[in-house]
Tab-separated table of C-alpha atoms and ligand atoms in Angstrom:
chain	number	residue	atom	x	y	z
A	1	MET	CA	142.215	31.410	80.253
A	2	ARG	CA	145.641	31.657	78.581
A	3	TYR	CA	147.881	34.132	80.388
A	4	LEU	CA	151.057	35.800	79.200
A	5	ILE	CA	153.215	37.116	82.040
A	6	THR	CA	155.928	39.575	81.057
A	7	GLY	CA	158.614	39.422	83.728
A	8	GLY	CA	157.287	36.003	84.697
A	9	ALA	CA	160.619	34.780	86.084
A	10	GLY	CA	160.765	37.698	88.484
A	11	PHE	CA	159.691	37.828	92.095
A	12	ILE	CA	155.993	38.650	91.645
A	13	GLY	CA	155.724	37.072	88.168
A	14	SER	CA	156.918	33.665	89.309
A	15	HIS	CA	154.431	33.613	92.193
A	16	LEU	CA	151.673	34.612	89.801
A	17	ALA	CA	152.670	31.913	87.287
A	18	GLU	CA	152.576	29.303	90.039
A	19	ALA	CA	149.173	30.410	91.362
A	20	LEU	CA	147.690	30.394	87.853
A	21	LEU	CA	149.062	26.923	87.080
A	22	ASP	CA	147.582	25.728	90.386
A	23	LYS	CA	144.224	26.953	89.107
A	24	GLY	CA	144.657	24.958	85.889
A	25	GLU	CA	145.323	27.979	83.663
A	26	GLU	CA	147.774	28.036	80.764
A	27	VAL	CA	150.735	30.318	81.359
A	28	ALA	CA	153.376	31.698	79.017
A	29	VAL	CA	156.279	33.593	80.522
A	30	ILE	CA	158.617	36.027	78.809
A	31	ASP	CA	161.587	37.253	80.808
A	32	ASP	CA	165.028	38.525	79.826
A	33	LEU	CA	166.460	37.474	83.207
A	34	SER	CA	167.843	40.968	83.808
A	35	THR	CA	166.438	40.983	87.323
A	36	GLY	CA	164.409	37.761	87.175
A	37	SER	CA	165.993	34.345	87.527
A	38	MET	CA	165.452	30.830	86.175
A	39	ARG	CA	165.694	29.666	89.774
A	40	ASN	CA	162.319	31.304	90.426
A	41	ILE	CA	160.541	29.103	87.889
A	42	GLU	CA	162.765	26.003	87.965
A	43	HIS	CA	160.152	24.102	89.988
A	44	LEU	CA	157.446	25.013	87.455
A	45	LYS	CA	159.257	23.957	84.296
A	46	ALA	CA	157.811	20.454	84.232
A	47	ARG	CA	154.250	21.607	84.907
A	48	PRO	CA	151.834	21.064	82.035
A	49	GLY	CA	150.473	24.419	80.947
A	50	LEU	CA	153.739	26.340	81.343
A	51	ARG	CA	155.699	27.725	78.445
A	52	TYR	CA	158.617	30.094	78.883
A	53	VAL	CA	160.727	32.193	76.574
A	54	ILE	CA	163.948	33.877	77.626
A	55	ASP	CA	163.868	37.095	75.668
A	56	SER	CA	163.075	40.764	76.006
A	57	ILE	CA	159.737	42.518	75.528
A	58	MET	CA	161.743	44.845	73.270
A	59	ASN	CA	161.715	41.955	70.739
A	60	LYS	CA	158.447	43.090	69.194
A	61	PRO	CA	157.778	40.302	66.653
A	62	LEU	CA	158.204	37.682	69.371
A	63	LEU	CA	156.081	39.661	71.804
A	64	ALA	CA	153.332	40.020	69.194
A	65	GLU	CA	153.282	36.253	68.695
A	66	LEU	CA	153.067	35.571	72.426
A	67	VAL	CA	150.312	38.148	72.880
A	68	ASP	CA	148.344	36.602	69.996
A	69	ASP	CA	148.528	33.216	71.713
A	70	SER	CA	147.111	34.553	74.989
A	71	ASP	CA	143.793	35.872	76.286
A	72	CYS	CA	145.234	38.132	78.971
A	73	VAL	CA	148.627	39.799	79.426
A	74	VAL	CA	149.900	40.588	82.897
A	75	HIS	CA	152.629	43.134	82.278
A	76	LEU	CA	155.155	42.991	85.081
A	77	ALA	CA	158.404	43.372	83.124
A	78	ALA	CA	159.992	46.643	84.190
A	79	ALA	CA	163.063	48.155	85.734
A	80	VAL	CA	162.467	47.865	89.472
A	81	GLY	CA	164.281	48.713	92.679
A	82	VAL	CA	165.328	52.211	93.717
A	83	LYS	CA	169.038	51.324	93.716
A	84	LEU	CA	168.888	49.902	90.194
A	85	ILE	CA	166.933	52.897	88.977
A	86	VAL	CA	169.386	55.399	90.425
A	87	ASP	CA	172.295	53.434	88.898
A	88	SER	CA	170.725	52.821	85.436
A	89	PRO	CA	168.317	55.654	84.611
A	90	VAL	CA	168.473	55.219	80.816
A	91	ARG	CA	167.524	51.572	81.002
A	92	THR	CA	164.700	52.400	83.439
A	93	ILE	CA	163.099	54.981	81.212
A	94	VAL	CA	163.521	53.105	77.912
A	95	LEU	CA	162.334	49.749	79.216
A	96	ASN	CA	159.420	51.118	81.190
A	97	VAL	CA	158.140	53.425	78.481
A	98	GLU	CA	158.973	51.584	75.243
A	99	GLY	CA	158.369	48.120	76.706
A	100	THR	CA	154.883	49.035	77.904
A	101	SER	CA	154.171	50.764	74.626
A	102	HIS	CA	155.041	47.505	72.783
A	103	VAL	CA	152.782	45.457	75.033
A	104	LEU	CA	149.825	47.809	74.604
A	105	GLU	CA	150.312	48.066	70.859
A	106	CYS	CA	150.473	44.274	70.406
A	107	ALA	CA	147.452	43.717	72.657
A	108	THR	CA	145.394	46.317	70.812
A	109	LYS	CA	145.547	44.437	67.500
A	110	LYS	CA	143.433	41.596	68.893
A	111	LYS	CA	141.879	43.449	71.876
A	112	LYS	CA	143.565	41.237	74.478
A	113	LYS	CA	143.090	42.206	78.104
A	114	VAL	CA	146.140	43.830	79.732
A	115	LEU	CA	146.773	44.126	83.441
A	116	LEU	CA	149.493	46.730	83.896
A	117	ALA	CA	151.570	46.635	87.057
A	118	SER	CA	152.309	50.166	88.163
A	119	THR	CA	153.694	51.311	91.470
A	120	SER	CA	152.965	53.320	94.596
A	121	GLU	CA	156.098	55.269	93.657
A	122	VAL	CA	153.888	57.303	91.284
A	123	TYR	CA	152.452	59.164	94.301
A	124	GLY	CA	155.952	60.583	94.779
A	125	LYS	CA	156.152	63.137	97.560
A	126	ALA	CA	152.384	63.551	97.919
A	127	ASP	CA	151.589	64.237	101.566
A	128	LYS	CA	147.862	63.566	101.906
A	129	PHE	CA	147.442	60.132	103.456
A	130	PRO	CA	146.260	57.536	102.733
A	131	PHE	CA	146.898	57.696	98.964
A	132	LYS	CA	143.749	57.258	96.885
A	133	GLU	CA	143.726	56.307	93.230
A	134	THR	CA	142.326	59.767	92.464
A	135	SER	CA	144.981	61.639	94.496
A	136	ASP	CA	147.338	64.091	92.796
A	137	LEU	CA	150.797	62.770	92.033
A	138	LEU	CA	153.730	64.860	93.293
A	139	ILE	CA	156.820	63.745	91.475
A	140	GLY	CA	160.211	65.355	92.213
A	141	PRO	CA	162.440	67.116	89.669
A	142	PRO	CA	164.187	65.342	86.757
A	143	SER	CA	167.557	66.300	88.282
A	144	LYS	CA	166.892	63.621	90.933
A	145	GLY	CA	167.246	60.292	89.137
A	146	ARG	CA	164.918	58.420	91.452
A	147	TRP	CA	161.856	60.133	90.061
A	148	SER	CA	162.411	58.734	86.566
A	149	TYR	CA	160.815	55.534	87.802
A	150	ALA	CA	157.644	57.257	89.038
A	151	CYS	CA	157.473	59.375	85.928
A	152	SER	CA	157.956	56.428	83.538
A	153	LYS	CA	155.321	54.385	85.337
A	154	ALA	CA	152.883	57.307	85.450
A	155	LEU	CA	153.356	57.657	81.699
A	156	ASP	CA	152.638	53.912	81.333
A	157	GLU	CA	149.359	54.487	83.164
A	158	PHE	CA	148.418	57.421	80.928
A	159	LEU	CA	149.247	55.364	77.861
A	160	ALA	CA	147.229	52.355	79.041
A	161	LEU	CA	144.185	54.522	79.759
A	162	ALA	CA	144.630	56.266	76.412
A	163	TYR	CA	144.585	52.899	74.610
A	164	HIS	CA	141.476	52.009	76.571
A	165	LYS	CA	139.669	55.240	75.729
A	166	GLU	CA	140.773	55.669	72.142
A	167	LYS	CA	141.125	52.087	70.913
A	168	GLY	CA	138.828	50.167	73.263
A	169	LEU	CA	141.659	48.103	74.770
A	170	PRO	CA	140.536	46.368	77.989
A	171	VAL	CA	143.148	47.486	80.548
A	172	VAL	CA	143.367	47.245	84.313
A	173	ILE	CA	146.040	49.159	86.261
A	174	VAL	CA	147.344	48.202	89.679
A	175	ARG	CA	149.610	50.303	91.869
A	176	LEU	CA	151.631	47.916	93.996
A	177	PHE	CA	152.793	49.048	97.434
A	178	ASN	CA	155.991	47.458	98.860
A	179	THR	CA	155.277	43.862	97.970
A	180	VAL	CA	157.572	41.389	99.721
A	181	GLY	CA	158.008	37.667	100.285
A	182	PRO	CA	160.160	34.693	99.330
A	183	ARG	CA	162.115	35.026	96.043
A	184	GLN	CA	162.522	38.783	96.323
A	185	THR	CA	166.187	39.492	95.967
A	186	GLY	CA	168.128	42.019	98.023
A	187	GLN	CA	170.407	42.739	95.065
A	188	TYR	CA	168.459	45.785	93.937
A	189	GLY	CA	168.266	47.435	97.325
A	190	MET	CA	164.827	46.363	98.580
A	191	VAL	CA	164.740	46.773	102.298
A	192	VAL	CA	163.192	43.543	103.617
A	193	PRO	CA	165.468	41.041	101.830
A	194	ASN	CA	168.430	43.333	102.560
A	195	PHE	CA	167.720	43.448	106.295
A	196	VAL	CA	167.043	39.706	106.487
A	197	LYS	CA	170.267	38.837	104.675
A	198	GLN	CA	172.273	41.211	106.840
A	199	ALA	CA	170.687	39.860	110.032
A	200	LEU	CA	171.329	36.225	109.135
A	201	LEU	CA	174.941	36.908	108.153
A	202	GLY	CA	175.573	38.889	111.348
A	203	GLN	CA	176.372	41.994	109.297
A	204	PRO	CA	175.239	45.504	110.307
A	205	ILE	CA	171.574	46.144	109.424
A	206	THR	CA	171.760	49.309	107.340
A	207	VAL	CA	169.004	51.832	108.077
A	208	TYR	CA	169.156	54.674	105.577
A	209	GLY	CA	168.517	58.235	106.758
A	210	THR	CA	166.876	58.647	110.172
A	211	GLY	CA	164.861	55.430	109.906
A	212	ARG	CA	161.721	57.403	110.734
A	213	GLN	CA	160.466	57.020	107.156
A	214	SER	CA	157.765	54.363	106.980
A	215	ARG	CA	156.290	51.804	104.589
A	216	CYS	CA	153.431	49.276	104.542
A	217	PHE	CA	154.527	45.779	103.474
A	218	VAL	CA	152.196	43.303	101.829
A	219	HIS	CA	152.783	39.588	101.202
A	220	VAL	CA	153.218	38.656	97.541
A	221	ARG	CA	150.656	35.857	98.067
A	222	ASP	CA	147.932	38.438	98.811
A	223	VAL	CA	148.930	40.558	95.830
A	224	VAL	CA	148.868	37.588	93.440
A	225	LYS	CA	145.388	36.612	94.592
A	226	ALA	CA	144.188	40.139	93.877
A	227	LEU	CA	145.877	40.267	90.473
A	228	ILE	CA	144.086	37.103	89.392
A	229	ALA	CA	140.746	38.374	90.694
A	230	LEU	CA	141.199	41.666	88.827
A	231	THR	CA	141.916	39.908	85.526
A	232	ARG	CA	138.636	38.043	85.931
A	233	GLU	CA	136.465	40.970	87.002
A	234	PRO	CA	134.899	42.785	84.029
A	235	LYS	CA	134.124	45.863	86.159
A	236	ALA	CA	137.870	46.381	86.755
A	237	VAL	CA	138.477	47.353	83.135
A	238	GLY	CA	139.527	50.969	82.604
A	239	GLN	CA	140.262	51.374	86.328
A	240	ILE	CA	143.263	51.936	88.620
A	241	PHE	CA	143.584	50.015	91.913
A	242	ASN	CA	145.937	50.415	94.864
A	243	LEU	CA	147.076	47.055	96.229
A	244	GLY	CA	148.947	46.999	99.511
A	245	SER	CA	148.788	46.701	103.251
A	246	THR	CA	147.790	49.482	105.621
A	247	GLU	CA	149.990	48.182	108.473
A	248	GLU	CA	152.576	50.957	108.667
A	249	VAL	CA	156.023	50.500	110.151
A	250	SER	CA	159.039	52.802	110.368
A	251	ILE	CA	162.224	51.479	108.795
A	252	LEU	CA	164.024	51.651	112.144
A	253	ALA	CA	161.248	49.593	113.775
A	254	LEU	CA	161.452	47.166	110.857
A	255	ALA	CA	165.190	46.707	111.460
A	256	LYS	CA	164.477	45.905	115.115
A	257	LEU	CA	161.716	43.443	114.173
A	258	VAL	CA	163.963	41.620	111.675
A	259	LYS	CA	166.738	41.426	114.254
A	260	LEU	CA	164.379	39.994	116.862
A	261	ALA	CA	162.581	37.563	114.554
A	262	SER	CA	165.845	36.148	113.216
A	263	GLY	CA	167.589	36.018	116.600
A	264	SER	CA	170.418	38.071	115.094
A	265	ARG	CA	173.162	39.871	117.000
A	266	SER	CA	173.778	42.336	114.188
A	267	GLU	CA	174.129	45.987	115.102
A	268	ILE	CA	171.646	48.426	113.571
A	269	ARG	CA	173.670	51.039	111.697
A	270	ARG	CA	172.434	54.354	110.278
A	271	VAL	CA	173.736	55.142	106.810
A	272	PRO	CA	173.253	58.612	105.252
A	273	TYR	CA	171.174	58.589	102.049
A	274	ASP	CA	174.075	60.168	100.124
A	275	HIS	CA	176.208	57.098	100.854
A	276	ALA	CA	173.435	54.589	100.188
A	277	TYR	CA	172.199	56.032	96.895
A	278	GLU	CA	173.604	59.286	95.516
A	279	GLU	CA	174.202	62.890	96.464
A	280	GLY	CA	170.919	64.724	97.108
A	281	PHE	CA	168.770	61.559	97.105
A	282	GLU	CA	165.130	62.174	98.001
A	283	ASP	CA	163.160	59.490	99.830
A	284	MET	CA	159.411	59.145	100.268
A	285	PHE	CA	158.704	59.752	103.936
A	286	ARG	CA	155.461	57.782	104.138
A	287	ARG	CA	153.569	55.576	101.720
A	288	VAL	CA	150.154	54.377	102.862
A	289	PRO	CA	147.477	53.112	100.474
A	290	ASP	CA	143.744	53.503	100.600
A	291	THR	CA	142.609	50.099	99.315
A	292	THR	CA	138.857	50.670	99.629
A	293	LYS	CA	138.369	50.430	95.885
A	294	ALA	CA	139.944	46.954	95.567
A	295	ARG	CA	138.180	45.809	98.742
A	296	LYS	CA	134.787	46.829	97.401
A	297	LEU	CA	135.243	45.262	93.971
A	298	ILE	CA	137.158	42.038	94.678
A	299	GLY	CA	137.080	41.781	98.494
A	300	PHE	CA	140.811	42.579	98.741
A	301	LYS	CA	142.063	42.147	102.299
A	302	PRO	CA	145.659	41.099	102.996
A	303	SER	CA	145.797	37.899	105.055
A	304	ALA	CA	149.430	38.078	106.176
A	305	ASP	CA	150.623	40.594	108.778
A	306	LEU	CA	154.167	41.926	109.023
A	307	ALA	CA	155.248	39.269	111.515
A	308	GLY	CA	154.039	36.518	109.165
A	309	ILE	CA	155.729	38.118	106.172
A	310	LEU	CA	159.073	38.421	107.969
A	311	ALA	CA	158.843	34.816	109.189
A	312	ASP	CA	158.362	33.632	105.586
A	313	VAL	CA	161.258	35.689	104.230
A	314	ILE	CA	163.583	34.640	107.055
A	315	GLU	CA	162.723	30.985	106.468
A	316	TYR	CA	163.395	31.378	102.744
A	317	TYR	CA	166.847	32.860	103.353
A	318	ARG	CA	167.600	30.282	106.059
A	319	ARG	CA	166.934	27.515	103.543
A	320	GLY	CA	169.736	29.143	101.534
A	321	GLU	CA	167.511	29.894	98.566
A	322	GLY	CA	167.789	33.678	98.559
A	323	ALA	CA	170.364	35.666	96.634
B	401	LIG	N1	166.168	51.175	103.123
B	401	LIG	C1	167.025	51.067	104.213
B	401	LIG	N2	168.023	50.140	104.164
B	401	LIG	C2	168.208	49.302	103.100
B	401	LIG	C3	167.329	49.412	101.994
B	401	LIG	C4	166.320	50.363	102.039
B	401	LIG	O1	166.884	51.800	105.192
B	401	LIG	O2	169.145	48.484	103.164
B	401	LIG	C5	165.057	52.143	103.187
B	401	LIG	C6	164.882	53.043	101.974
B	401	LIG	O3	165.701	54.186	102.059
B	401	LIG	C7	163.402	53.372	102.055
B	401	LIG	C8	162.781	52.086	102.634
B	401	LIG	O4	163.855	51.395	103.261
B	401	LIG	O5	163.164	54.429	102.938
B	401	LIG	C9	162.141	51.184	101.590
B	401	LIG	O6	163.078	50.969	100.562
B	401	LIG	P1	162.825	49.991	99.346
B	401	LIG	O7	163.951	50.217	98.373
B	401	LIG	O8	162.603	48.609	99.828
B	401	LIG	O9	161.453	50.460	98.715
B	401	LIG	P2	160.826	51.896	98.345
B	401	LIG	O10	159.629	51.980	99.210
B	401	LIG	O11	161.799	52.985	98.648
B	401	LIG	O12	160.532	51.783	96.911
């Protein structure tokens, strides 16, 4: 199969490109390097089967050409990272909404399959756990910039399902829950690379808020395997799937684990949300997926536990590869 990966030089995209090339697939990557990096795909450049274009998905004629040359589009290009979203809300909304609209429109012309990467952020402040694909979404008010991400991604999902229903476009939607691993950068505020970098540099490990908020972290390797399986499974079309781990950890406990696993002497420092993000910032207190649907259809079961994930990320930063 010929794959087009939007955002293919990013953290998840580059792992997906590599896994697909390993399986002998043809891969085209489009990335504007806004948050992705050539370093992520440097080692793939010489591989037969890889083609890459440094450009934006907002360049519609180019995107149309790339979509035409593929059988399946994995749409990962998006504004990501809570910090980035709070700092650049216009870019977040425009890229996430218009970019996805371009991808779906181009794919519809030739009925190419699209796998749309959405996010667990769409569940917002919902408080019935674990989150099921059919659960209500509880997004905060537009006056709090953070929620523009959830809202833009939820709109992407509506649009993808609308194209499926009205125009017969084969779409699959995945909601990714805190995916981590080597190549994820700490530059956009993600907690695991941030903590690991801080621990290795002997800087204070910054726990925002009380640290009692929790997350479930999944290894990018497990996510990539599931993404590939979902592109190949005809029964996935027209469906939404949660992908994530159910191993829940508080952010304070995570800080302690990172400190221990890296042998760091850093202090663990609490930082108020207002200082970390912006005045009145609202966090999600818990975020736990129900992954029954993906397990039943493609046998999804994460293989890496939190200890294994942290070991991989620490090793990556120790090798000096992380930014
Ligand atoms: N967080 C933290 N310190 C950091 C970065 C993040 O305490 O240096 C917290 C953040 O407030 C949130 C959790 O870690 O409660 C996960 O943040 P991340 O941005 O990685 O992902 P989110 O789940 O919020 O999208």
